[in-house]
Amino acid sequence: MKILLTGGAGYIGSHTAIELIQSGHNVVIMDDLSNSSAEVIRRIEDITKTTIPFVKADVRDKAALEEVFANQQIDAVIHFAGFKAVGESVAKPLEYYDNNLVSSLVLLETMQKHHVNKIVFSSSATVYGNPESLPLTEESPTGQGITNPYGQTKFMIEQILQDAAVANPELEVSILRYFNPIGAHPTALIGEVPNGAPANLIPYLTQTAIGIREQLAVFGDDYNTPDGSPIRDYIDIVDLARAHVEAVRRLVERQATEPLEVFNLGTGRGVSVLELIRTFEEATGVRVPYQIVGRREGDIEQVWADPARANRVLGWTARTPLSETLRNAWKWQQRQG
Ligand code: NAD
Ligand code: WQD
């Protein structure tokens, strides 16, 4: 099958490209490189020993997208492209709504025109807002208490996909709600590339471990959790990438029982910030200087997934031990210096 990956040069898209190719698929990547580089494409080619058709363009560019669908026999699309920085989205809401919403609309219109009817969408656990109860299942309420424009775009795109699936009976949608993706490819050739000072925990932690940052600020130890620090469901990036292969397979083999299916992608296990630091230190033998500071505004106390549906329906489970994921993140940081 030939799969179009929008945003395929990014962190999650690049790892997914490798897993798809290694499962026998062909991929076409469209990315405007607004948060990635062409070097990533070369690295994917290195790892997979293939040549990847790459189109450097903005998904909002109708003519460019039109050309891709006209020239390539696309069977399904995975839509990764979008802006994802929570803090930046508060400062630049219009840019976030424009990029994330318009790219999705233009993509859906162009797919419909070319009778490409299968789409996997990168959503986020952020659509659940502040959980009423844990673990989060796909039926947990969404759209309430989302604290930033980025999260709103994910919620809105889910709505758009639902409406589009009602209107077009041919359309088949798989919404993947990622929890906290972390780690890097075991080759250490690709991984997460933060833009400036990292906002997310793992890149900040590995940059501190290597000495780029003086110390990691732990945002609060006064939460109602066993050690007081917040809890998240950290999911290995290669495990996450493998789930996309299964989601595509289900669509292509026409196994979906609903026009739109939703899957939580997490481990089902909550890990606190302090536990994560300890696990990193044990796994790598490297000390991470840290200091407890005040809570970060907008942070949620604890969140983890019930991944049972993805386990059962996609036949997928997160299997990489956290210590191995953290060793891969560290190897990737060491490669980058
Ligand atoms: P990323 O920034 O590394 O990748 C996104 C890619 O899309 C980048 O290569 C960027 O250049 C490209 N892009 C952005 N806007 C574009 C446009 N209009 N046209 C073409 N290319 C465009 O981010 P990621 O971490 O790989 O995330 C991929 C998707 O998963 C995003 O939609 C993100 O919101 C979602 N997601 C990410 C996380 C996470 O923690 N990383 C969690 C949940 C959901
Ligand atoms: C994880 C934990 C922080 C940095 C964000 C988005 C979410 C999703 C994933 C896209 C929290 C703590 C962090 C630091 C710290 N992205 N922390 N010191 O906030 O769970 O989720 O990324 O969809 O939508 O909101 O991830 O990595 O920022 O934080 O103590 O320097 O680490 O308080 O408990 P978060 P994160």
Coordinates of C-alpha atoms and ligand atoms in Angstrom, one line a residue:
M1 CA 0.0 0.0 0.0
K2 CA 1.1 3.6 -0.6
I3 CA 0.6 5.8 2.5
L4 CA 0.8 9.6 2.4
L5 CA 2.3 11.0 5.6
T6 CA 1.7 14.7 6.1
G7 CA 4.2 16.0 8.6
G8 CA 6.2 12.8 8.0
A9 CA 9.6 14.5 8.6
G10 CA 8.6 15.2 12.2
Y11 CA 9.2 13.3 15.4
I12 CA 6.3 10.8 15.3
G13 CA 5.9 10.8 11.5
S14 CA 9.6 9.8 10.9
H15 CA 9.4 6.9 13.3
T16 CA 6.1 5.8 11.7
A17 CA 7.6 6.0 8.2
I18 CA 10.3 3.5 9.3
E19 CA 7.8 1.0 10.8
L20 CA 5.5 1.3 7.7
I21 CA 8.4 0.7 5.3
Q22 CA 9.7 -2.2 7.4
S23 CA 6.2 -3.7 7.3
G24 CA 6.2 -3.6 3.5
H25 CA 4.4 -0.4 2.7
N26 CA 5.5 2.5 0.5
V27 CA 5.3 6.0 1.9
V28 CA 5.2 9.4 0.4
I29 CA 6.1 12.3 2.8
M30 CA 4.7 15.8 2.5
D31 CA 6.2 18.3 5.0
D32 CA 6.9 22.0 4.9
L33 CA 9.9 21.5 7.2
S34 CA 8.5 24.2 9.5
N35 CA 9.6 22.1 12.5
S36 CA 11.9 19.5 11.0
S37 CA 14.7 19.2 8.4
A38 CA 15.4 17.3 5.1
E39 CA 18.2 15.5 6.9
V40 CA 15.5 13.4 8.7
I41 CA 14.3 12.1 5.3
R42 CA 17.9 11.0 4.5
R43 CA 18.1 9.3 7.9
I44 CA 14.9 7.4 7.2
E45 CA 16.3 6.4 3.9
D46 CA 19.5 5.2 5.5
I47 CA 17.7 3.1 8.1
T48 CA 15.3 1.5 5.6
K49 CA 17.6 1.4 2.5
T50 CA 14.8 2.9 0.4
T51 CA 14.3 6.1 -1.5
I52 CA 11.3 8.1 -0.2
P53 CA 9.2 10.4 -2.4
F54 CA 9.4 13.7 -0.5
V55 CA 7.4 16.8 -1.3
K56 CA 8.4 20.0 0.6
A57 CA 5.1 21.8 0.8
D58 CA 2.5 23.2 3.2
V59 CA -0.5 20.9 3.4
R60 CA -2.6 24.1 3.2
D61 CA -1.2 24.6 -0.3
K62 CA -4.1 23.2 -2.4
A63 CA -2.1 23.1 -5.6
A64 CA 0.8 21.2 -4.1
L65 CA -1.5 18.7 -2.4
E66 CA -3.5 18.3 -5.6
E67 CA -0.3 17.4 -7.4
V68 CA 0.6 14.7 -4.9
F69 CA -2.8 13.0 -5.3
A70 CA -2.8 13.4 -9.1
N71 CA 0.7 11.8 -9.4
Q72 CA 0.7 9.2 -6.7
Q73 CA -1.7 6.3 -6.2
I74 CA -2.4 7.0 -2.5
D75 CA -4.3 4.3 -0.6
A76 CA -4.4 6.0 2.8
V77 CA -3.2 9.1 4.6
I78 CA -1.8 9.6 8.1
H79 CA -2.2 13.2 9.1
F80 CA 0.6 14.2 11.4
A81 CA 1.2 17.8 10.1
G82 CA 0.4 20.6 12.5
F83 CA 1.9 22.8 15.2
K84 CA 2.1 21.2 18.6
A85 CA 3.6 23.5 21.2
V86 CA 1.1 24.1 24.0
G87 CA 2.7 27.4 25.3
E88 CA 3.3 28.8 21.8
S89 CA -0.4 28.1 21.0
V90 CA -1.4 30.4 23.8
A91 CA 0.8 33.2 22.4
K92 CA -0.1 32.6 18.8
P93 CA -3.6 31.2 18.7
L94 CA -4.5 32.4 15.2
E95 CA -1.5 30.7 13.7
Y96 CA -2.4 27.4 15.5
Y97 CA -6.0 27.5 14.4
D98 CA -5.0 28.4 10.9
N99 CA -2.3 25.7 10.4
N100 CA -4.0 22.9 12.3
L101 CA -7.6 23.4 11.1
V102 CA -7.0 24.6 7.5
S103 CA -4.5 21.9 6.8
S104 CA -7.0 19.3 7.9
L105 CA -9.8 20.9 5.8
V106 CA -7.7 21.1 2.7
L107 CA -6.5 17.6 3.1
L108 CA -10.0 16.2 3.6
E109 CA -11.4 18.1 0.5
T110 CA -8.5 16.9 -1.7
M111 CA -8.8 13.3 -0.5
Q112 CA -12.5 13.3 -1.3
K113 CA -11.9 14.7 -4.7
H114 CA -9.4 11.9 -5.4
H115 CA -11.6 9.2 -3.8
V116 CA -9.0 8.5 -1.1
N117 CA -11.1 7.5 1.8
K118 CA -8.9 6.3 4.6
I119 CA -7.4 8.6 7.1
V120 CA -5.5 8.1 10.4
F121 CA -5.4 11.3 12.5
S122 CA -2.8 12.3 15.2
S123 CA -5.0 13.4 18.1
S124 CA -4.0 13.8 21.7
A125 CA -4.9 12.9 25.3
T126 CA -5.2 16.6 25.7
V127 CA -8.8 16.4 24.3
Y128 CA -9.9 14.8 27.6
G129 CA -9.0 18.0 29.5
N130 CA -8.8 17.4 33.3
P131 CA -9.9 13.8 33.8
E132 CA -13.0 13.1 36.0
S133 CA -11.8 9.5 36.6
L134 CA -8.9 7.3 35.6
P135 CA -7.8 5.5 33.6
L136 CA -9.1 7.4 30.5
T137 CA -11.1 5.3 28.1
E138 CA -12.2 6.4 24.7
E139 CA -15.6 7.1 26.2
S140 CA -14.3 9.5 28.8
P141 CA -15.7 13.0 28.2
T142 CA -13.8 15.2 25.8
G143 CA -13.7 18.9 25.1
Q144 CA -14.2 20.1 28.7
G145 CA -11.4 22.0 30.4
I146 CA -9.0 22.1 27.5
T147 CA -6.7 24.9 28.7
N148 CA -5.0 25.9 25.4
P149 CA -5.6 26.6 21.7
Y150 CA -3.5 23.7 20.6
G151 CA -5.7 21.2 22.5
Q152 CA -8.8 23.0 21.1
T153 CA -7.5 22.4 17.6
K154 CA -7.3 18.6 18.3
F155 CA -10.8 18.6 19.7
M156 CA -12.1 20.6 16.7
I157 CA -10.4 18.4 14.1
E158 CA -12.0 15.3 15.8
Q159 CA -15.4 17.0 15.3
I160 CA -14.6 17.9 11.7
L161 CA -13.7 14.2 11.0
Q162 CA -16.9 13.0 12.7
D163 CA -19.0 15.3 10.6
A164 CA -17.1 14.4 7.4
A165 CA -17.6 10.7 8.1
V166 CA -21.3 11.2 8.5
A167 CA -21.6 13.2 5.2
N168 CA -19.4 10.9 3.2
P169 CA -20.2 7.2 3.8
E170 CA -17.0 6.2 2.0
L171 CA -14.8 7.9 4.5
E172 CA -13.1 5.7 7.1
V173 CA -11.4 7.5 10.0
S174 CA -9.1 6.2 12.7
I175 CA -8.4 8.7 15.5
L176 CA -5.3 8.0 17.6
R177 CA -5.1 9.8 20.9
Y178 CA -1.5 9.8 21.9
F179 CA -0.5 10.1 25.6
N180 CA 3.1 11.3 26.2
P181 CA 5.3 10.0 23.4
I182 CA 9.0 9.8 24.4
G183 CA 12.3 8.2 23.4
A184 CA 14.1 7.8 20.1
H185 CA 14.8 5.2 17.4
P186 CA 17.3 2.6 18.7
T187 CA 19.7 3.5 15.9
A188 CA 19.9 7.0 17.5
L189 CA 19.6 8.3 13.9
I190 CA 16.3 10.0 14.5
G191 CA 14.5 11.4 17.6
E192 CA 12.8 14.4 19.0
V193 CA 14.4 17.7 18.1
P194 CA 13.2 20.5 20.4
N195 CA 12.9 24.0 19.0
G196 CA 14.9 26.2 21.5
A197 CA 14.6 25.5 25.2
P198 CA 12.5 22.3 25.5
A199 CA 9.1 22.6 27.0
N200 CA 8.6 18.9 27.4
L201 CA 10.1 16.8 30.2
I202 CA 12.3 14.3 28.4
P203 CA 14.3 16.6 26.1
Y204 CA 14.8 19.0 29.1
L205 CA 15.9 16.1 31.2
T206 CA 18.4 14.7 28.6
Q207 CA 19.8 18.2 27.9
T208 CA 20.3 18.6 31.6
A209 CA 22.0 15.2 31.9
I210 CA 24.5 16.2 29.2
G211 CA 25.1 19.6 30.7
I212 CA 23.4 21.9 28.2
R213 CA 21.0 22.9 31.0
E214 CA 22.1 23.4 34.6
Q215 CA 19.2 21.7 36.3
L216 CA 15.8 20.3 35.6
A217 CA 12.9 22.2 37.2
V218 CA 10.3 19.7 38.6
F219 CA 7.0 21.5 38.3
G220 CA 5.5 20.7 41.7
D221 CA 5.7 18.1 44.5
D222 CA 2.5 19.0 46.2
Y223 CA 0.0 17.1 44.0
N224 CA -2.2 14.4 45.4
T225 CA 0.0 11.6 44.1
P226 CA 2.2 9.1 46.0
D227 CA 5.3 11.2 45.7
G228 CA 3.6 14.6 45.1
S229 CA 4.8 15.0 41.5
P230 CA 2.4 14.7 38.5
I231 CA 1.7 11.5 36.8
R232 CA 1.7 10.8 33.0
D233 CA 1.5 7.8 30.7
Y234 CA 4.8 7.8 28.8
I235 CA 4.7 5.8 25.6
D236 CA 7.8 4.7 23.6
I237 CA 8.0 6.4 20.2
V238 CA 8.6 3.1 18.3
D239 CA 5.7 1.4 20.1
L240 CA 3.6 4.4 19.1
A241 CA 4.8 4.2 15.5
R242 CA 3.9 0.5 15.4
A243 CA 0.3 1.3 16.3
H244 CA 0.0 3.4 13.1
V245 CA 0.9 0.3 11.1
E246 CA -2.0 -1.6 12.7
A247 CA -4.4 1.3 12.3
V248 CA -3.6 1.5 8.6
R249 CA -3.9 -2.2 8.2
R250 CA -7.3 -2.2 9.8
L251 CA -8.5 0.5 7.4
V252 CA -7.0 -1.1 4.3
E253 CA -8.3 -4.5 5.2
R254 CA -11.8 -2.9 5.8
Q255 CA -12.0 -4.4 9.3
A256 CA -13.3 -1.2 10.9
T257 CA -16.8 -1.7 12.3
E258 CA -17.6 2.0 12.5
P259 CA -16.9 4.8 10.0
L260 CA -14.9 6.5 12.7
E261 CA -12.9 4.6 15.4
V262 CA -11.0 6.1 18.3
F263 CA -8.0 4.5 20.0
N264 CA -6.0 5.6 23.1
L265 CA -2.3 4.9 22.6
G266 CA -0.6 4.6 26.0
T267 CA 0.9 2.0 28.2
G268 CA -1.9 2.0 30.9
R269 CA 0.7 2.8 33.5
G270 CA 1.1 6.1 35.2
V271 CA 4.6 7.3 36.1
S272 CA 5.5 10.3 38.2
V273 CA 8.1 12.9 37.3
L274 CA 10.3 11.9 40.2
E275 CA 9.9 8.2 39.4
L276 CA 10.9 9.0 35.8
I277 CA 14.1 10.9 36.9
R278 CA 15.0 7.9 39.1
T279 CA 14.4 5.4 36.3
F280 CA 16.6 7.5 33.9
E281 CA 19.4 7.7 36.4
E282 CA 19.3 3.9 37.1
A283 CA 19.0 3.0 33.4
T284 CA 21.9 5.3 32.2
G285 CA 24.1 5.7 35.3
V286 CA 23.9 9.5 34.7
R287 CA 22.8 11.9 37.4
V288 CA 20.2 14.5 36.7
P289 CA 20.4 17.6 38.8
Y290 CA 16.9 18.8 39.6
Q291 CA 15.1 21.3 41.8
I292 CA 11.5 21.2 42.8
V293 CA 9.8 24.5 41.8
G294 CA 6.2 25.7 41.7
R295 CA 3.5 24.1 39.6
R296 CA 3.3 24.9 35.9
E297 CA 0.1 26.7 35.0
G298 CA -2.4 24.5 33.1
D299 CA -0.7 21.2 34.2
I300 CA -3.0 18.3 35.1
E301 CA -2.3 16.3 38.2
Q302 CA -2.5 12.8 36.8
V303 CA -3.4 11.1 33.6
W304 CA -3.0 7.7 32.1
A305 CA -4.7 5.6 29.5
D306 CA -6.8 2.6 29.4
P307 CA -5.3 1.1 26.2
A308 CA -7.6 -2.0 26.2
R309 CA -9.4 -1.1 23.0
A310 CA -6.1 -0.7 21.0
N311 CA -4.8 -3.9 22.6
R312 CA -7.8 -5.9 21.6
V313 CA -8.9 -4.3 18.3
L314 CA -5.6 -3.3 16.8
G315 CA -3.7 -6.3 18.4
W316 CA -1.2 -3.7 19.6
T317 CA 0.5 -3.2 22.9
A318 CA 3.2 -1.0 24.2
R319 CA 6.0 -3.4 25.0
T320 CA 9.2 -1.4 25.5
P321 CA 10.3 -1.1 29.1
L322 CA 10.6 2.5 30.3
S323 CA 14.3 2.0 31.1
E324 CA 15.0 1.0 27.5
T325 CA 13.0 4.0 26.2
L326 CA 15.0 6.3 28.4
R327 CA 18.3 4.7 27.3
N328 CA 17.3 5.4 23.7
A329 CA 16.5 9.0 24.5
W330 CA 19.9 9.3 26.1
K331 CA 21.7 7.7 23.2
W332 CA 19.9 10.2 20.9
Q333 CA 20.9 13.1 23.1
Q334 CA 24.5 12.0 23.1
R335 CA 24.6 11.7 19.3
Q336 CA 23.4 15.3 19.1
G337 CA 25.8 16.6 21.7
Ligands
NAD1 P1 6.6 17.5 14.9 O1 6.5 19.0 15.0 O2 7.9 16.9 15.2 O3 6.0 17.0 13.5 C1 5.0 17.7 12.8 C2 5.6 17.9 11.4 O4 4.6 18.6 10.6 C3 6.9 18.7 11.3 O5 7.8 18.0 10.5 C4 6.4 20.0 10.6 O6 7.5 20.6 9.8 C5 5.3 19.6 9.8 N1 4.2 20.6 9.5 C6 3.6 21.4 10.4 N2 2.7 22.1 9.8 C7 2.7 21.7 8.5 C8 1.9 22.1 7.3 N3 0.9 23.0 7.3 N4 2.2 21.4 6.1 C9 3.2 20.5 6.1 N5 3.9 20.1 7.1 C10 3.7 20.7 8.3 O7 5.5 16.9 15.9 P2 5.2 15.4 16.4 O8 5.6 15.4 17.8 O9 5.8 14.5 15.4 O10 3.6 15.4 16.3 C11 3.0 14.9 15.1 C12 1.5 15.0 15.4 O11 1.1 14.3 16.6 C13 1.0 16.5 15.6 O12 -0.3 16.6 14.9 C14 0.9 16.6 17.1 O13 -0.1 17.6 17.4 C15 0.4 15.2 17.4 N6 0.7 14.9 18.8 C16 2.0 15.0 19.3 C17 2.3 14.6 20.6 C18 3.7 14.8 21.2 O14 3.8 14.8 22.4 N7 4.7 14.8 20.4 C19 1.2 14.2 21.4 C20 -0.1 14.1 20.9 C21 -0.3 14.4 19.6
WQD2 C1 5.3 16.0 31.5 C2 5.4 16.2 33.0 C3 5.2 18.4 33.8 C4 8.9 19.8 31.9 C5 2.2 17.9 26.7 C6 1.0 18.4 26.0 C7 0.1 17.3 25.6 C8 0.9 16.3 24.7 C9 2.2 15.9 25.3 C10 0.6 17.0 22.4 C11 4.4 17.2 33.6 C12 6.6 17.9 34.1 C13 7.9 19.1 32.4 C14 9.9 20.3 32.9 C15 8.6 19.2 34.6 N1 1.3 16.9 23.4 N2 7.7 18.7 33.7 N3 9.7 19.9 34.2 O1 2.4 18.6 29.8 O2 2.0 16.1 30.0 O3 1.8 17.1 27.8 O4 2.9 17.0 25.7 O5 -0.6 16.7 22.2 O6 -0.9 17.9 24.9 O7 0.3 19.2 27.0 O8 4.0 16.9 28.8 O9 6.5 16.7 28.8 O10 5.5 19.0 29.1 O11 5.3 17.3 30.9 O12 8.5 18.9 35.8 O13 10.8 21.0 32.5 O14 6.7 16.7 33.3 O15 4.8 19.1 34.9 O16 3.9 16.7 34.8 P1 2.5 17.2 29.2 P2 5.4 17.5 29.3

